[in-house]
């Protein structure tokens, strides 16, 4: 039974790329283009892992992550944050402190854009296994 | 009884009564004297008549007896005398001899008797030692009381005549002078009764006339004197008792009437004066009570003997207390007492004091002490009039505080403050000014060389104001200029100055000098750092953009490779599209970068704004339809008809394309609606110009996005945007001298507005700019 991974990103390029990468490596993949759709799919598809983009329209990754962690059913679903922030022209921000604080635990992994295939697969493997 | 006595007392004290009494007594006395004299005269007259009658009668008798005597006929004489004696009114008729022997009588029994020389018939003649030879008639009579009536006796001597001593009988010697006397006695009954009746009549007449006169006088006195006097008396008593309303009737024009009239005048006068006095007393009392001062009268022991209500209100003193107890709550006289000087010198004194009011708070007052003299001219009291000056003292204190505050404010201001008076002399030169210009205040205060401290423009304003020339403005605001310090160092300052006026006349000026040296240095530093920041930001943004594109390319290549491996033609298409899109993005990025980085003057040419807008709309029409977006045109048909519009067509085309493109993206992101609408609007600006508006009903912006909308490399579109579109747009608008602004509500939509001036065509500039812009033109 392959592990199911939910990719949430507003950029179709990223969805195609990461989806192809994960499928090629034997994972079952489902996709969502924003936080609203993503949250719905977390409940419907019951993925083993969520790869969540930090910056999205409608509902940002941070907001969605907080909602997942506050929901008792979804709290246990592991999350890897995919961020493009560290090199953003807005300037470096310690975004991690927005993601987790006292009542919200840290996500299971961080991956920075542009995504390195090997690093990404390694991180996924660490969280969900083969 | 008492009432009767009282009435009597009133009566006998009355003027009328006394006049009546006096008149009565005088009248009575006059009557008595008058009647007495009248009766006396009457009685004398009658008596005289009777005596004469008796004398005549005696002479007649003697004459009748004469012949009988000569003839020596005693019988005839005797009968004759008896006849006479029987006559009415004749009581006795006798003839005495020389020896006093009664020779004949009507009473025969007496004849031959000798009478004593001392008897009543003899005494009248023989009262003297020697008998008179010629007895005068008056002395011959005598009146004596008979048995019933008064009797008048008349002695008539019988003288010796020649015939007597020559007659035959020779009875009488020749040398004898008086032979005898005839004594005739006549009754006075009739005379006395007549006199009595006369007396009675006269007395009755006297009483009658006395009563009539007294009555008349009495009535006159009662009506003309007593009654008006009583009324006058009553009126006076009433006036004395304070009743001024009783008016005495004026009944006559005599002195009493005039008196009553005068009294009425006097009463009215007194009434008016009294009322005036009362009114003025009331006024003074009111004044004393109501005047907004503390008034008290103190005696020489400083005890209050009178005070007004304000006193009791603020100081709660009472009459009998010492003034210092009341005003200052002290137990002994104030050291700086001014009332004591009033007592000793009899003059007014003024002194400012601070007492304690009822609640124990300070009560400042100015006290005026003025002397009150007695009739001997000694100061007996002192009147203290105190005026409450708490407000004034409070204000003075506040003024001082405010002045101190202002002085502090001026002295410690970080800006230099220099003020001059109306003569142009420096009066204020604060620490900051001192520090700025490096002058000592001692050398500046009073100095008239104000051009050292103020910029030329302000000095000119000061001079103009002093010459009375009208000023366009009495202030100079934020003039950036250079002023020289004492050492001649040029100092950049921002100067604000104000000419001060009072009632239209200049009273001085004040200047504020802001040291711009630090500011200018920081400005230079900031400009440098801004340039560095822009370079850094641009490089970082560029790296990010390129990194994203590389990610896309890498992803695309990976997907294509996977598709080849898996022989998945569908995946192959998607991968290849990724590669193509990212190559296109490199083109976009380069184009935007060039547009942004180049300083470029707009290339104005006569333009129909509506046609330009239509061109852009058409360009995006198909792309929009694919995404269920309608592009609506709302063009102002009058635009460009009144005035020809000159625009840089290519630049504005870029701007509008960017805005439409953004609008399409915003609609695409918004998943709440199935279809969207974008409105392209052109409006003729009322101020002369063109307005382009692009509205969408897409997702709208969050607060954060609104703040960063014009930041370089900010994009909400992930890998699709370069983050330079709006930056380029705003740059082009700015180059046109226009403005760009927007309104956006999240979930509702966004409207971008570009306002452009009409611009102008100038061939020269256009040609110059044309060559400059070749590269930009080739990229569009």
mmCIF file of C-alpha atoms in Angstrom, chain B residues 223-360:
data_model
loop_
_atom_site.group_PDB
_atom_site.id
_atom_site.type_symbol
_atom_site.label_atom_id
_atom_site.label_comp_id
_atom_site.label_asym_id
_atom_site.label_seq_id
_atom_site.Cartn_x
_atom_site.Cartn_y
_atom_site.Cartn_z
ATOM 1 C CA UNK B 223 -63.093 129.123 66.229
ATOM 2 C CA UNK B 224 -60.257 131.242 65.011
ATOM 3 C CA UNK B 225 -57.548 130.420 67.491
ATOM 4 C CA UNK B 226 -58.242 127.381 69.625
ATOM 5 C CA UNK B 227 -59.436 125.066 66.913
ATOM 6 C CA UNK B 228 -56.692 125.767 64.329
ATOM 7 C CA UNK B 229 -54.075 125.779 67.044
ATOM 8 C CA UNK B 230 -55.393 122.423 68.307
ATOM 9 C CA UNK B 231 -55.257 121.013 64.814
ATOM 10 C CA UNK B 232 -51.806 122.385 64.318
ATOM 11 C CA UNK B 233 -50.841 120.916 67.647
ATOM 12 C CA UNK B 234 -52.259 117.519 66.646
ATOM 13 C CA UNK B 235 -50.474 117.702 63.327
ATOM 14 C CA UNK B 236 -47.234 118.585 65.034
ATOM 15 C CA UNK B 237 -47.656 115.765 67.502
ATOM 16 C CA UNK B 238 -48.232 113.396 64.592
ATOM 17 C CA UNK B 239 -45.185 114.682 62.758
ATOM 18 C CA UNK B 240 -43.231 114.359 65.973
ATOM 19 C CA UNK B 241 -44.460 110.779 66.207
ATOM 20 C CA UNK B 242 -43.308 110.157 62.643
ATOM 21 C CA UNK B 243 -46.688 110.314 60.887
ATOM 22 C CA UNK B 244 -46.280 112.621 57.936
ATOM 23 C CA UNK B 245 -49.634 111.959 56.294
ATOM 24 C CA UNK B 246 -51.891 114.180 58.418
ATOM 25 C CA UNK B 247 -52.601 117.372 56.587
ATOM 26 C CA UNK B 248 -53.747 120.400 58.526
ATOM 27 C CA UNK B 249 -56.751 122.091 56.923
ATOM 28 C CA UNK B 250 -56.110 125.698 56.020
ATOM 29 C CA UNK B 251 -59.331 127.559 56.961
ATOM 30 C CA UNK B 252 -58.324 131.164 56.871
ATOM 31 C CA UNK B 253 -55.910 133.561 55.385
ATOM 32 C CA UNK B 254 -54.791 134.992 58.648
ATOM 33 C CA UNK B 255 -51.521 134.247 60.346
ATOM 34 C CA UNK B 256 -52.767 130.933 61.681
ATOM 35 C CA UNK B 257 -53.895 129.980 58.210
ATOM 36 C CA UNK B 258 -50.536 130.935 56.869
ATOM 37 C CA UNK B 259 -48.968 129.031 59.712
ATOM 38 C CA UNK B 260 -51.005 125.937 58.837
ATOM 39 C CA UNK B 261 -50.074 126.342 55.187
ATOM 40 C CA UNK B 262 -46.442 126.788 56.097
ATOM 41 C CA UNK B 263 -46.688 123.814 58.373
ATOM 42 C CA UNK B 264 -48.149 121.706 55.600
ATOM 43 C CA UNK B 265 -45.292 122.733 53.359
ATOM 44 C CA UNK B 266 -42.872 121.951 56.120
ATOM 45 C CA UNK B 267 -44.554 118.593 56.761
ATOM 46 C CA UNK B 268 -44.355 117.718 53.056
ATOM 47 C CA UNK B 269 -40.766 118.840 53.020
ATOM 48 C CA UNK B 270 -39.954 116.799 56.090
ATOM 49 C CA UNK B 271 -41.827 113.854 54.648
ATOM 50 C CA UNK B 272 -39.889 114.069 51.392
ATOM 51 C CA UNK B 273 -36.625 114.547 53.200
ATOM 52 C CA UNK B 274 -37.398 111.713 55.563
ATOM 53 C CA UNK B 275 -38.313 109.428 52.703
ATOM 54 C CA UNK B 276 -35.168 110.430 50.882
ATOM 55 C CA UNK B 277 -33.226 109.836 54.026
ATOM 56 C CA UNK B 278 -34.851 106.453 54.498
ATOM 57 C CA UNK B 279 -34.269 105.566 50.897
ATOM 58 C CA UNK B 280 -30.700 106.643 50.974
ATOM 59 C CA UNK B 281 -30.224 104.834 54.258
ATOM 60 C CA UNK B 282 -31.677 101.749 52.644
ATOM 61 C CA UNK B 283 -29.443 102.256 49.666
ATOM 62 C CA UNK B 284 -26.437 102.664 51.834
ATOM 63 C CA UNK B 285 -27.426 99.623 53.813
ATOM 64 C CA UNK B 286 -27.854 97.679 50.603
ATOM 65 C CA UNK B 287 -24.587 99.019 49.343
ATOM 66 C CA UNK B 288 -22.935 98.050 52.566
ATOM 67 C CA UNK B 289 -24.378 94.572 52.366
ATOM 68 C CA UNK B 290 -24.230 93.938 48.663
ATOM 69 C CA UNK B 291 -21.053 95.641 47.531
ATOM 70 C CA UNK B 292 -18.696 92.847 46.487
ATOM 71 C CA UNK B 293 -16.203 93.755 49.155
ATOM 72 C CA UNK B 294 -15.678 92.752 52.715
ATOM 73 C CA UNK B 295 -16.680 95.755 54.781
ATOM 74 C CA UNK B 296 -16.241 95.945 58.504
ATOM 75 C CA UNK B 297 -16.062 98.740 61.029
ATOM 76 C CA UNK B 298 -13.636 98.261 63.879
ATOM 77 C CA UNK B 299 -13.096 100.209 67.053
ATOM 78 C CA UNK B 300 -9.792 101.157 68.608
ATOM 79 C CA UNK B 301 -9.492 97.709 70.207
ATOM 80 C CA UNK B 302 -9.733 96.234 66.692
ATOM 81 C CA UNK B 303 -13.065 94.704 67.513
ATOM 82 C CA UNK B 304 -15.573 94.435 64.756
ATOM 83 C CA UNK B 305 -18.682 96.440 65.508
ATOM 84 C CA UNK B 306 -20.316 96.092 62.133
ATOM 85 C CA UNK B 307 -19.753 93.915 59.098
ATOM 86 C CA UNK B 308 -21.478 93.002 55.865
ATOM 87 C CA UNK B 309 -22.662 89.627 54.643
ATOM 88 C CA UNK B 310 -19.633 89.065 52.416
ATOM 89 C CA UNK B 311 -17.500 89.158 55.521
ATOM 90 C CA UNK B 312 -19.532 86.469 57.212
ATOM 91 C CA UNK B 313 -19.573 84.484 53.995
ATOM 92 C CA UNK B 314 -15.843 84.231 53.461
ATOM 93 C CA UNK B 315 -14.306 84.797 56.882
ATOM 94 C CA UNK B 316 -17.142 83.706 59.178
ATOM 95 C CA UNK B 317 -16.407 86.457 61.683
ATOM 96 C CA UNK B 318 -18.933 87.872 64.052
ATOM 97 C CA UNK B 319 -19.408 91.248 65.670
ATOM 98 C CA UNK B 320 -17.257 91.604 68.755
ATOM 99 C CA UNK B 321 -14.365 89.519 67.428
ATOM 100 C CA UNK B 322 -11.011 91.080 66.694
ATOM 101 C CA UNK B 323 -10.338 91.817 63.060
ATOM 102 C CA UNK B 324 -7.134 89.777 63.097
ATOM 103 C CA UNK B 325 -9.013 86.788 64.504
ATOM 104 C CA UNK B 326 -11.502 87.001 61.698
ATOM 105 C CA UNK B 327 -9.209 87.806 58.781
ATOM 106 C CA UNK B 328 -6.125 85.878 59.752
ATOM 107 C CA UNK B 329 -7.248 83.507 62.514
ATOM 108 C CA UNK B 330 -4.490 85.015 64.680
ATOM 109 C CA UNK B 331 -4.511 85.873 68.356
ATOM 110 C CA UNK B 332 -2.687 89.143 68.173
ATOM 111 C CA UNK B 333 -2.602 92.200 65.994
ATOM 112 C CA UNK B 334 -0.849 91.905 62.632
ATOM 113 C CA UNK B 335 2.632 93.369 62.602
ATOM 114 C CA UNK B 336 1.935 95.227 59.393
ATOM 115 C CA UNK B 337 -1.434 96.526 60.555
ATOM 116 C CA UNK B 338 -2.556 99.531 58.546
ATOM 117 C CA UNK B 339 -5.688 100.238 60.568
ATOM 118 C CA UNK B 340 -3.552 101.350 63.500
ATOM 119 C CA UNK B 341 -2.037 104.013 61.286
ATOM 120 C CA UNK B 342 -5.504 105.155 60.346
ATOM 121 C CA UNK B 343 -6.349 105.504 64.029
ATOM 122 C CA UNK B 344 -3.174 107.396 64.813
ATOM 123 C CA UNK B 345 -2.930 109.580 61.707
ATOM 124 C CA UNK B 346 -6.580 109.838 60.721
ATOM 125 C CA UNK B 347 -5.859 109.035 57.092
ATOM 126 C CA UNK B 348 -6.630 106.337 54.583
ATOM 127 C CA UNK B 349 -4.200 103.469 54.106
ATOM 128 C CA UNK B 350 -4.062 100.610 51.654
ATOM 129 C CA UNK B 351 -2.392 97.298 52.254
ATOM 130 C CA UNK B 352 -2.370 93.929 50.574
ATOM 131 C CA UNK B 353 -2.880 91.035 52.953
ATOM 132 C CA UNK B 354 -3.215 87.304 52.839
ATOM 133 C CA UNK B 355 -5.722 85.926 55.314
ATOM 134 C CA UNK B 356 -7.379 82.592 55.823
ATOM 135 C CA UNK B 357 -10.908 81.911 54.711
ATOM 136 C CA UNK B 358 -13.468 79.693 56.422
ATOM 137 C CA UNK B 359 -11.998 76.542 54.943
ATOM 138 C CA UNK B 360 -8.465 77.523 55.903
#
